[in-house]
Short mmCIF file of C-alpha atoms in Angstrom, two decimals:
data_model
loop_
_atom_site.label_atom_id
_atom_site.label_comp_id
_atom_site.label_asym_id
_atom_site.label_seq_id
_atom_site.Cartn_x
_atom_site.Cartn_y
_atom_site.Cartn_z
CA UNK A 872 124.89 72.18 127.86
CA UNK A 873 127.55 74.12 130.00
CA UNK A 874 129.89 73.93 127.10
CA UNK A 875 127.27 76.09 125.30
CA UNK A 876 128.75 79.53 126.54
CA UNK A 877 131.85 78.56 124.36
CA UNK A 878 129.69 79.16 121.26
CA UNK A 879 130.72 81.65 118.89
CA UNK A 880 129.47 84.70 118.76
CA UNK A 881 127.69 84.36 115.14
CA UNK A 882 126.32 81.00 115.98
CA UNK A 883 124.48 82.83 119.12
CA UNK A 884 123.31 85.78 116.92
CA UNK A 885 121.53 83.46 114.42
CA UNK A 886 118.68 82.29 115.97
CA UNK A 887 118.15 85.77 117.35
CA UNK A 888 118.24 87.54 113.49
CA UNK A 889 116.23 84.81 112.02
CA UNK A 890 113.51 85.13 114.23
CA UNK A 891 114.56 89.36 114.36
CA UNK A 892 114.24 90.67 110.61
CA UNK A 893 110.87 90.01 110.09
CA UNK A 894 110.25 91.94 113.35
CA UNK A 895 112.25 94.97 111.71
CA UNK A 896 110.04 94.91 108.62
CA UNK A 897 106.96 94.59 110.68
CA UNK A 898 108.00 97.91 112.81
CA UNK A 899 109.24 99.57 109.42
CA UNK A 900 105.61 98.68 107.61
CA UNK A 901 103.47 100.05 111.24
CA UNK A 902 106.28 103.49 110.39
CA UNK A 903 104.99 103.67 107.25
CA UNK A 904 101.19 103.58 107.99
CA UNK A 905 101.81 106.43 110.58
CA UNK A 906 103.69 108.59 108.13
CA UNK A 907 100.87 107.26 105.17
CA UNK A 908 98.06 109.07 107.74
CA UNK A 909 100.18 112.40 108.68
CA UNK A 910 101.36 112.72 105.03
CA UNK A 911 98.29 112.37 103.41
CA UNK A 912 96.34 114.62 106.32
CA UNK A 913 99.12 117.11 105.47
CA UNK A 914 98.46 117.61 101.50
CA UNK A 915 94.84 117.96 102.42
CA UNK A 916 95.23 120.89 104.89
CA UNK A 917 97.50 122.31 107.47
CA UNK A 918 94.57 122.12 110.05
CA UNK A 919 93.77 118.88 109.17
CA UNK A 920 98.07 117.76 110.28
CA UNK A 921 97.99 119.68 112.86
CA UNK A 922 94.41 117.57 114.18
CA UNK A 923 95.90 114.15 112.86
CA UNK A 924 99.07 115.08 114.43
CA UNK A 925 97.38 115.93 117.97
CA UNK A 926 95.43 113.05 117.90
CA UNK A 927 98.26 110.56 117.26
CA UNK A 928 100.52 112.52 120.57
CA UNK A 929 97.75 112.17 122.61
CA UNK A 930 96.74 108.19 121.61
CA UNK A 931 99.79 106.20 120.88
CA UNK A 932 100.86 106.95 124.74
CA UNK A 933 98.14 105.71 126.08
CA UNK A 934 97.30 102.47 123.19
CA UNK A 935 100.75 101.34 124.21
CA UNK A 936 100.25 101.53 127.99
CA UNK A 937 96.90 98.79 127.24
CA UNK A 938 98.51 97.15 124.75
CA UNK A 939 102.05 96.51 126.87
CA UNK A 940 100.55 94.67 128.96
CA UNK A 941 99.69 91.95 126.27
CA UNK A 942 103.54 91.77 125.81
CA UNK A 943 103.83 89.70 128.63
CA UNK A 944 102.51 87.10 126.80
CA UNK A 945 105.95 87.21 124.46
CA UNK A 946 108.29 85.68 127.18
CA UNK A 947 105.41 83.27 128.54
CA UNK A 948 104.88 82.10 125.54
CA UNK A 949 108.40 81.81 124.81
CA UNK A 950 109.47 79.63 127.73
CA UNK A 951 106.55 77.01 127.72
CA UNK A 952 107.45 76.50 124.14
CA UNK A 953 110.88 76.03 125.01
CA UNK A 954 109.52 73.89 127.61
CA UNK A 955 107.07 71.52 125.18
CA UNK A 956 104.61 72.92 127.21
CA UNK A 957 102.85 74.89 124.12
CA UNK A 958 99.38 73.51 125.31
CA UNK A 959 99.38 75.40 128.28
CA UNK A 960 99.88 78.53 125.93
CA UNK A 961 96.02 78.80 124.72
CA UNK A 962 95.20 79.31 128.79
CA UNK A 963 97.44 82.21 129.18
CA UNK A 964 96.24 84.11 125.58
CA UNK A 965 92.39 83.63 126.65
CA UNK A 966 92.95 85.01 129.96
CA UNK A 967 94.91 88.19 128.50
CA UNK A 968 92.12 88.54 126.06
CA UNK A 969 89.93 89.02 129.16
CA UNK A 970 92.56 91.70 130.42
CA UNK A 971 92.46 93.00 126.71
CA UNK A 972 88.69 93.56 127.24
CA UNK A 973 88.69 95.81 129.60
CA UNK A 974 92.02 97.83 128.72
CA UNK A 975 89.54 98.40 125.53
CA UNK A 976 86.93 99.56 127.22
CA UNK A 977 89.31 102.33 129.09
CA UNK A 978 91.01 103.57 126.15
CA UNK A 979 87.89 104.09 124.30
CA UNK A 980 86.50 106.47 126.79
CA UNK A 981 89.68 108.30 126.32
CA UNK A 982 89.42 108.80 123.14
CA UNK A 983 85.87 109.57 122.97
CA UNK A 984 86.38 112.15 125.37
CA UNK A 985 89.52 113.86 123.92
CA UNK A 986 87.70 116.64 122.55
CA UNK A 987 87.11 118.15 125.44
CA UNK A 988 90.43 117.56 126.90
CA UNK A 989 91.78 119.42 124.27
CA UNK A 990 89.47 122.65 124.58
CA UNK A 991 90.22 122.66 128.29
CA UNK A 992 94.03 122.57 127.72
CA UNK A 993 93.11 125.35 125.30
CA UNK A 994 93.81 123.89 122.20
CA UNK A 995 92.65 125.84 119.17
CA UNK A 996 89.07 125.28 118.39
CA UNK A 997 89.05 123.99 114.93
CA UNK A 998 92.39 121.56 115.41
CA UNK A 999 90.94 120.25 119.03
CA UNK A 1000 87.60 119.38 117.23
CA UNK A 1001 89.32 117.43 114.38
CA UNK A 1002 91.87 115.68 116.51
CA UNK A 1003 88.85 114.51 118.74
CA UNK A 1004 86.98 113.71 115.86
CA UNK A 1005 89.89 111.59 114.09
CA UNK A 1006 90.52 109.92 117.50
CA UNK A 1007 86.81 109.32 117.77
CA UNK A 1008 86.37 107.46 114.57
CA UNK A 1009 89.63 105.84 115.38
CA UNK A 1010 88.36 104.84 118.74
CA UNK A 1011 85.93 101.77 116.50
CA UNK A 1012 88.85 99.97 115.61
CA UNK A 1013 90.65 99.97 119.14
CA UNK A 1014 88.97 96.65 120.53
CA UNK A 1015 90.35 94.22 116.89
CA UNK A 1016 93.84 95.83 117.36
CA UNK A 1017 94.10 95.28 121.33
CA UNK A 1018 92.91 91.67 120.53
CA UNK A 1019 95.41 91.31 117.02
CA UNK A 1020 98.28 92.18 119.34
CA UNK A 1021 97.87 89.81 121.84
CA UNK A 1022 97.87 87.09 118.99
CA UNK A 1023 100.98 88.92 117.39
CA UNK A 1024 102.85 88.48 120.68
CA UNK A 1025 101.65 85.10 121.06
CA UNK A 1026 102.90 83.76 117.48
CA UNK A 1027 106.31 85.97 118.11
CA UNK A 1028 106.53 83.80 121.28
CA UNK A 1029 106.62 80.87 119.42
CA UNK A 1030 108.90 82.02 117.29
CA UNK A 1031 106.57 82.77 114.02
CA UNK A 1032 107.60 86.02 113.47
CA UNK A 1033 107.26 86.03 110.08
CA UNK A 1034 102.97 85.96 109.57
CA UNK A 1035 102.78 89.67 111.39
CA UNK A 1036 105.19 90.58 109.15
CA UNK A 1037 103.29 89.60 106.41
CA UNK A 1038 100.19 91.08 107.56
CA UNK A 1039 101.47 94.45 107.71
CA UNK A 1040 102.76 94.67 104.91
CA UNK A 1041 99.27 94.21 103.89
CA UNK A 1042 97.87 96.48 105.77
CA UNK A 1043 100.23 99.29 104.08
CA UNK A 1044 98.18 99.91 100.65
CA UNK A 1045 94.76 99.17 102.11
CA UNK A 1046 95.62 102.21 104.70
CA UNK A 1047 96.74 104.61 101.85
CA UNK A 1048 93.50 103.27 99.92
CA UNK A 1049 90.67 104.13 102.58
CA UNK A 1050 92.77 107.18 103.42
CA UNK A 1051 92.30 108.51 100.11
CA UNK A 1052 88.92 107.65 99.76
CA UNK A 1053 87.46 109.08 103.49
CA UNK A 1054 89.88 111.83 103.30
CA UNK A 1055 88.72 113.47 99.78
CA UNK A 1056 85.56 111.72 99.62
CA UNK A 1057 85.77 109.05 96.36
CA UNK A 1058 83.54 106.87 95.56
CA UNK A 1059 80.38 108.17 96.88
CA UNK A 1060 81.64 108.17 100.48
CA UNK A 1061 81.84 111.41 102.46
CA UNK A 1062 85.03 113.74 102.53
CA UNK A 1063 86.29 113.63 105.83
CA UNK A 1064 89.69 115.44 105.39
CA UNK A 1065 92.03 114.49 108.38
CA UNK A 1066 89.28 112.76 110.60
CA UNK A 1067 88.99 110.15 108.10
CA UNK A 1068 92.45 109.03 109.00
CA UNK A 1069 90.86 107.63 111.99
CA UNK A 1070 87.81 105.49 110.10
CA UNK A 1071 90.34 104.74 107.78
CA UNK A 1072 92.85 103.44 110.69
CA UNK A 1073 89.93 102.05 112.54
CA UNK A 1074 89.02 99.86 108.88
CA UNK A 1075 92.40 98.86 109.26
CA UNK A 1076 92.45 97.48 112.97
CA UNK A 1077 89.65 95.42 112.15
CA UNK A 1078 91.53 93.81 108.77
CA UNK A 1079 94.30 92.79 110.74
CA UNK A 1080 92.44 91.07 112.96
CA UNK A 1081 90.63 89.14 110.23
CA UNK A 1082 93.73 88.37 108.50
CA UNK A 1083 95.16 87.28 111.29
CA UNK A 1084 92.09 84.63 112.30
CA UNK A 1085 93.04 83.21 109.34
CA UNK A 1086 96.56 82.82 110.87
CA UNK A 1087 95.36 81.19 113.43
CA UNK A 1088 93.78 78.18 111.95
CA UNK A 1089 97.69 77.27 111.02
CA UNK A 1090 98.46 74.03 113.30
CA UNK A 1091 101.70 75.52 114.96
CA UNK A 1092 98.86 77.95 116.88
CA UNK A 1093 96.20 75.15 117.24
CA UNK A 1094 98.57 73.33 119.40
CA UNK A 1095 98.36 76.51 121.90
CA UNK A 1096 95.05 74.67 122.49
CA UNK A 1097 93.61 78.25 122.33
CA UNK A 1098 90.28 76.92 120.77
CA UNK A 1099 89.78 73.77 123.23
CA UNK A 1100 87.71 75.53 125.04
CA UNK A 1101 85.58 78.68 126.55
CA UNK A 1102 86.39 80.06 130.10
CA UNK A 1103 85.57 82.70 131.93
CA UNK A 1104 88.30 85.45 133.48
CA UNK A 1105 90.72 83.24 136.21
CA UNK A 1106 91.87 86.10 138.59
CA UNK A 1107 95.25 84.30 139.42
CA UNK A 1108 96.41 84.25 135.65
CA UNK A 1109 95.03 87.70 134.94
CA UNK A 1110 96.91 88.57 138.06
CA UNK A 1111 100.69 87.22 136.72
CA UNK A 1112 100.23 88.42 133.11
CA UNK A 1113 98.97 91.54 134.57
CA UNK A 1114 102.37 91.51 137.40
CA UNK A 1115 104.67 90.71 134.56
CA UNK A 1116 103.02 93.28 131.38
CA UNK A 1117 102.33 96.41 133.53
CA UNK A 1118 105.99 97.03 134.50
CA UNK A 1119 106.66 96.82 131.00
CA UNK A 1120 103.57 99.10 129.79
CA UNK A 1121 104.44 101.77 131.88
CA UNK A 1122 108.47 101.70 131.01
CA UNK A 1123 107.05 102.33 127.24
CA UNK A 1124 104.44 105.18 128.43
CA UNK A 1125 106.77 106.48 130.74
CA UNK A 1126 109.52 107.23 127.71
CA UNK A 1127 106.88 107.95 125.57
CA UNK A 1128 105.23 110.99 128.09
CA UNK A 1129 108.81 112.39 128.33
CA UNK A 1130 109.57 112.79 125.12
CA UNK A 1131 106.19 114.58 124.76
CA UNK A 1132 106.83 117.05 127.25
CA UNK A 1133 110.04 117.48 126.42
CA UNK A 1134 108.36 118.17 123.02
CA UNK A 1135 106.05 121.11 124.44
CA UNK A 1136 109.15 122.65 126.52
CA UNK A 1137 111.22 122.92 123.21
CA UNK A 1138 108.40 123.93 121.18
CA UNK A 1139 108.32 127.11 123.61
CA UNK A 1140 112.20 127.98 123.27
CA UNK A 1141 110.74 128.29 119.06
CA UNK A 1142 109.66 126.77 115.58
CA UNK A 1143 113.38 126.25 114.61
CA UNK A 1144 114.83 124.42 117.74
CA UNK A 1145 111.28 122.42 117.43
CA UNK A 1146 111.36 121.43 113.69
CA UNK A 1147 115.10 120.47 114.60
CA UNK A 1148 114.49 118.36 117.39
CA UNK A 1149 111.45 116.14 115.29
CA UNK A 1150 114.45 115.84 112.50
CA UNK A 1151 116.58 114.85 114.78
CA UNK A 1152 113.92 112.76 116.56
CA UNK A 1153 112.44 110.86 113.23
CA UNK A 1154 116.11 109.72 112.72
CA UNK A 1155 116.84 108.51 116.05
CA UNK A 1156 113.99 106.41 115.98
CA UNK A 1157 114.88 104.95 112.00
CA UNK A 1158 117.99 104.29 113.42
CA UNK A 1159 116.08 102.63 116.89
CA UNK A 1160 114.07 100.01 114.95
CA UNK A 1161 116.53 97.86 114.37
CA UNK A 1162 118.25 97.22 118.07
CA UNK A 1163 114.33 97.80 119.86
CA UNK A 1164 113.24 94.18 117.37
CA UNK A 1165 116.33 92.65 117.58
CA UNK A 1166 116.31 92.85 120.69
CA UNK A 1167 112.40 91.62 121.18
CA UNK A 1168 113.26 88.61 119.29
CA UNK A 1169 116.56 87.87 121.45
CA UNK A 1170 113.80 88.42 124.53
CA UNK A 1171 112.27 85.53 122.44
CA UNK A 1172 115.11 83.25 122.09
CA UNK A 1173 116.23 83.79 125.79
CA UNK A 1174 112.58 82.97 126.83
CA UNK A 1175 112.89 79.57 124.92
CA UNK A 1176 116.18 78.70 126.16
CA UNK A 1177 115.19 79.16 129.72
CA UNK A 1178 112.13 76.58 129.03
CA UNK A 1179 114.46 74.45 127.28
CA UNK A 1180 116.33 74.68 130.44
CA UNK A 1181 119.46 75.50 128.98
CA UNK A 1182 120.62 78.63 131.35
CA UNK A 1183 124.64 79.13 129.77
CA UNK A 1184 123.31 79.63 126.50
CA UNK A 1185 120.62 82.35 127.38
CA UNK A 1186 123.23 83.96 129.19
CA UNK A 1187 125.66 83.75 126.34
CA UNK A 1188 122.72 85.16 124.15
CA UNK A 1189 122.03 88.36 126.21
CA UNK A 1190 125.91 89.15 126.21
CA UNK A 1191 126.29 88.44 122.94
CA UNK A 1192 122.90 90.88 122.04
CA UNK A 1193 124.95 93.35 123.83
CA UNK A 1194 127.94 93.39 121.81
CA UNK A 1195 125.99 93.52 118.58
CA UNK A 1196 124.02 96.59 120.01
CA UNK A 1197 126.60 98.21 120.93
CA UNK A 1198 129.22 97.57 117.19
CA UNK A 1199 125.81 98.48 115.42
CA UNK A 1200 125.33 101.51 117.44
CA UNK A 1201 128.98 102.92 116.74
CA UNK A 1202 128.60 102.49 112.90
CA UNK A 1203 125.73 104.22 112.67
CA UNK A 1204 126.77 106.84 114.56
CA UNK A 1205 130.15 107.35 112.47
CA UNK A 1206 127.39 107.43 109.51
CA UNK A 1207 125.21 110.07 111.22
CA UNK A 1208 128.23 112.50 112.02
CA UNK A 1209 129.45 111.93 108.30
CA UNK A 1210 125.81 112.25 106.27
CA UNK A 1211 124.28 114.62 108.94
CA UNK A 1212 124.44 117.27 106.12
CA UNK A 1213 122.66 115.13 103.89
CA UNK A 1214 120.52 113.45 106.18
CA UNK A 1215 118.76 116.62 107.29
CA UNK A 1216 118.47 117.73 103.68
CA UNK A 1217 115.92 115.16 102.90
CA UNK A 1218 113.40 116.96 105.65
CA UNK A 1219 114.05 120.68 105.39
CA UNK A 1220 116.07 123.40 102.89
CA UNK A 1221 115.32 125.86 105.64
CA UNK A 1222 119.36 127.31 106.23
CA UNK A 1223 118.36 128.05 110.08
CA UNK A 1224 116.89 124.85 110.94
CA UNK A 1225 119.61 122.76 108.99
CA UNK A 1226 121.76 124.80 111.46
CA UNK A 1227 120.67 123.41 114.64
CA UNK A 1228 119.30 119.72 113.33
CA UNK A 1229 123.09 119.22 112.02
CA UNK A 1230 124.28 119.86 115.63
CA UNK A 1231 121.87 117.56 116.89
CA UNK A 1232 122.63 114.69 114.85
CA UNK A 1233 126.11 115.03 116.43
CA UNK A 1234 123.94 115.02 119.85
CA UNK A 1235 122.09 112.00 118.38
CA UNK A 1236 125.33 110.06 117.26
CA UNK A 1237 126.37 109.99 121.20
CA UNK A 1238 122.54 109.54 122.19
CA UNK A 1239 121.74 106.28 120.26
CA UNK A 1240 124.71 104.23 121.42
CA UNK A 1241 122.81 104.15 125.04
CA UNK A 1242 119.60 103.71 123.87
CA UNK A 1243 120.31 100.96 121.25
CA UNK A 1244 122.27 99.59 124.32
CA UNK A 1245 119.53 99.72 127.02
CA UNK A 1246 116.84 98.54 124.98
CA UNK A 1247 118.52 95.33 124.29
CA UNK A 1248 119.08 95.19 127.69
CA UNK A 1249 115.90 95.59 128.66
CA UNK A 1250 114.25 93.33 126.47
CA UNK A 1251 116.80 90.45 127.78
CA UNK A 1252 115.86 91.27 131.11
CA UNK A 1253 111.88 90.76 129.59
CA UNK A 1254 113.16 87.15 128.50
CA UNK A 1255 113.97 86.53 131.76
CA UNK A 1256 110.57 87.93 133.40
CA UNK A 1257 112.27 90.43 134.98
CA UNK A 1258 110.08 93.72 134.01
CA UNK A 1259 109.96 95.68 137.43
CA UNK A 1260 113.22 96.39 138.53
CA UNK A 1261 113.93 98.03 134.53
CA UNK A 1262 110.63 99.98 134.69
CA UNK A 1263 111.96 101.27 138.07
CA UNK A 1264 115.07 102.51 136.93
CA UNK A 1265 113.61 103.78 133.63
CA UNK A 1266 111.62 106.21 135.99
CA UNK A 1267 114.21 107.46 138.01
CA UNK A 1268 116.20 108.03 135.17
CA UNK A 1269 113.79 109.79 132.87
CA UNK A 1270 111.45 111.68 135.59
CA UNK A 1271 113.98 112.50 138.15
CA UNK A 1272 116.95 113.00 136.13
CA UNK A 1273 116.28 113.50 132.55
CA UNK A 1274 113.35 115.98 132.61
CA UNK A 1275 114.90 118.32 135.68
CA UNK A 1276 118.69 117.63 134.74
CA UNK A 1277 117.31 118.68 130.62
CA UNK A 1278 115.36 121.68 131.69
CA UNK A 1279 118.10 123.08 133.89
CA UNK A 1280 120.78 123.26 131.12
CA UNK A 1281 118.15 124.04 128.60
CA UNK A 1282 117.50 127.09 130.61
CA UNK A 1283 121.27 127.32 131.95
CA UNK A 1284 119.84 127.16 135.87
CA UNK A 1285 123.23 125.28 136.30
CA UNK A 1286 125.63 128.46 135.93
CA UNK A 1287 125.96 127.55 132.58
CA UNK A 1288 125.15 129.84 129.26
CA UNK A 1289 121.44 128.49 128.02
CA UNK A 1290 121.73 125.64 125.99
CA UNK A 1291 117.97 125.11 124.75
CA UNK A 1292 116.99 122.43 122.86
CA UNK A 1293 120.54 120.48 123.44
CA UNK A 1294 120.29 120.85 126.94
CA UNK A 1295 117.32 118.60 126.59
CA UNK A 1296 119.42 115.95 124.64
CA UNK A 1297 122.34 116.18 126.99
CA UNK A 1298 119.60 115.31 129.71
CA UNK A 1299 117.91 112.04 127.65
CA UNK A 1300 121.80 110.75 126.63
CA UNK A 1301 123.34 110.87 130.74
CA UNK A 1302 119.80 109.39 131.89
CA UNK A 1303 119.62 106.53 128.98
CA UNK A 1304 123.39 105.60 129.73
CA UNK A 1305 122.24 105.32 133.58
CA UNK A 1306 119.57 103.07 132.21
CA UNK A 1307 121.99 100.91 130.17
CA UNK A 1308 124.37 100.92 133.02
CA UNK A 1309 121.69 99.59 135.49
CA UNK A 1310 119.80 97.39 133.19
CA UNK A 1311 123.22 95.79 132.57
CA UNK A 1312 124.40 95.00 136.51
CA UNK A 1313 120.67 93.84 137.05
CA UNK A 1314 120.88 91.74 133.85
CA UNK A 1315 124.55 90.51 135.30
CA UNK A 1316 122.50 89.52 138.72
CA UNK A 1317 119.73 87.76 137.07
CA UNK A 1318 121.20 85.33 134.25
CA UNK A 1319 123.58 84.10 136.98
CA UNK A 1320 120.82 83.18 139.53
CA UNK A 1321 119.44 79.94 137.81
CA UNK A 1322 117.06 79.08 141.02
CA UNK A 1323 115.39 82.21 140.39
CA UNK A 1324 115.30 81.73 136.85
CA UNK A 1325 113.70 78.23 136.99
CA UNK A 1326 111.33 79.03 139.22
CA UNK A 1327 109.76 82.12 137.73
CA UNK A 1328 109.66 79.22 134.71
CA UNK A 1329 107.81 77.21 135.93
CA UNK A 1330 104.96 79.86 137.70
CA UNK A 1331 102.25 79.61 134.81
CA UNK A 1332 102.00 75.66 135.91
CA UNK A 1333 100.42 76.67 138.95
CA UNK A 1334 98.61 79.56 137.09
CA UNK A 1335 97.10 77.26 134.91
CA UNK A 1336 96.00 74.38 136.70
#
């Protein structure tokens, strides 16, 4: 199959979008829930926004830190199917179910318990009681979603990308349904205002994990041998999906954190530059969707070319992911720089925050070139099993470089004029083009070392027997 890297460049993207677009919708639906809950929270009560919205900035951190780990079970899955070695599949999912157990059991407590944190940080009284009450009612749902994802990843894995699609799509009415009826109190139930966007989101968790048992009686998943049989936690497979997902957990809190406190530091500088910056930030990350699943689902299709044994053509696949990411990322940041007027029109009317958010989307236009770069980087990296070495550089470059190198130009510690909340931007786009820069040469490293490759492979056959 050497002859394999001569392959043309659409003929290597086509697998990857076919298995990629219903990955886009499925991100695009799980937007639209999150902007259902804040939206709806919102035209019931300022208070009640501000609560949903502290809630969600305190959970969705830490849900994807347990639930990263699961994603591990993408590239596994992946290369035994490429492999014909689907069978062994059901032996890896039940022992991440185990792992999924107990990240449940950790993140519950934290929610449960976010009330207080709040009132110690000093959190209004009112908001911090209704953001720990939302998270609390949300908290009943978090074991069915922890368990739903690791059969999401699994299915993705094998390349049936299409059923979570489907499923949250689903899942988009039902939310606005139980919203309305727990927020304002229909139908004899009580009004909840914004805390009911947590029962309601906790309803939902547990749908999508009954919709997608039904999935799972389809006889592409039987033959993971999943249901063959009960066993109890193995500590050696635990161990490698645990090894390979926490590297890849922490890259996704580690970004996510930042951006938080990045978040609180601009909110100080003032209400403009911090309305701005969540403009500027909601478009980013409509314009990140596409690149962050297209490049899960070429994670996918590397992952099953490496089982398949057939080394050029992953390679060829990663390179060619890059080239896509990168003429995607410079059309849509011609359109950003040409619509930002209009763009930023749809969120505000406000002359002085149009003023800076227009600027920004000039910073963003620069800024999503890396990022759309790196993360397809990264996820090729993930098709390879190679998750450490990218969460390592993703912490140098957004603790040690981003967050100090942001603050001192924000402030203008540097012997420059203060540049505030695009000091902060110039900081994230120098440390995600260090990212994409490193997670290139380490991607360059690994698809050319096929021993390596073939015998990271070939580690679950030890892990399972």
């Amino acid at each position: 199959m050497v002859q394999t890297e001569q392959t043309s460049l659409i003929a290597l993207l086509r697998p990857v979008a076919v298995l990629g677009w219903p990955m886009v919708l499925t991100q695009l639906f799980i937007m639209g829930t999150g902007f259902i809950d804040t939206a709806m929270a919102g035209h019931y009560g300022a208070v009640d926004l501000a609560g949903v919205a502290l809630g969600g900035n305190f959970m969705w951190p830490l849900f994807f830190l347990a639930t990263g780990i699961s994603m591990a079970l993408m590239p596994i899955t992946s290369q035994l199917h490429g492999a014909n070695r689907v069978a062994e599949v059901g032996h890896q999912l039940r022992q991440s179910l185990w792992l999924c157990l107990i990240n449940s059991i950790f993140l519950i407590a934290a929610l449960q318990y976010a009330t207080h944190i709040f009132l110690y940080a000093g959190i209004d009284a009112h908001t911090a009681q209704i953001a720990g009450d939302y998270l609390y009612g949300l908290s009943w749902g978090i074991p069915p979603v922890i368990f739903y994802i690791s059969f999401r990843y699994v299915l993705e894995g094998l390349g049936h990308t299409r059923p979570p699609m489907i499923i949250a799509a689903s899942i988009l009415p039902l939310n606005a349904l139980l919203n309305y009826v727990l927020i304002y109190g229909k139908f004899g139930f009580p009004e909840l205002g914004g805390v009911g966007c947590g029962y309601a989101t906790a309803m939902v968790f547990w749908l999508e994990l009954a919709f997608m048992l039904l999935v799972l009686r389809k006889p592409y998943f039987r033959a993971t041998q999943f249901f063959a049989n009960f066993e109890g936690p193995r500590l050696q497979t635990m161990g490698k999906i645990f090894k390979l997902g926490l590297p890849i957990a922490l890259t996704v809190f580690l970004e996510m954190a930042l951006f938080g406190v990045i978040g609180v530091f601009i909110a100080k500088i003032g209400v403009t530059e911090m309305a701005a910056h969540s403009i500027a930030g909601n478009l980013n990350w409509m314009t990140y969707v596409i690149p962050m699943a297209m490049g899960n689902a070429a994670s996918i299709r590397i992952g099953f070319l490496i089982g398949s044994d057939d080394l050029h053509t992953a390679r060829a696949t990663a390179w060619a992911m890059l080239k896509f990411a990168i003429v995607y990322a410079l059309g849509i940041s011609v359109l950003l720089v040409a619509l930002r007027y209009q763009l930023v029109s749809v969120y505000t009317t406000d002359v002085t925050v149009t003023a800076v958010a227009v600027v920004l989307l000039l910073f963003i236009a620069v800024y999503q070139i890396v990022d759309d770069t790196q993360v397809v980087l990264v996820s090729a990296l993930r098709g390879y099993k190679d998750t450490t070495v990218p969460m390592v550089i993703s912490l140098i470059s957004y603790w040690l470089l981003a967050l100090p190198l942001g603050y001192a130009l924000a402030e203008g510690l540097l012997g420059n004029a203060p540049l505030g909340v695009y000091g902060y931007w110039t900081g994230l786009t120098l440390a995600l083009a260090i990212v994409a820069v490193g997670a290139g040469l380490r991607l360059r490293y690994i698809s050319n070392d096929f021993l390596r490759i073939r015998r990271l492979s070939a580690s679950e056959t030890a892990a399972a027997s």
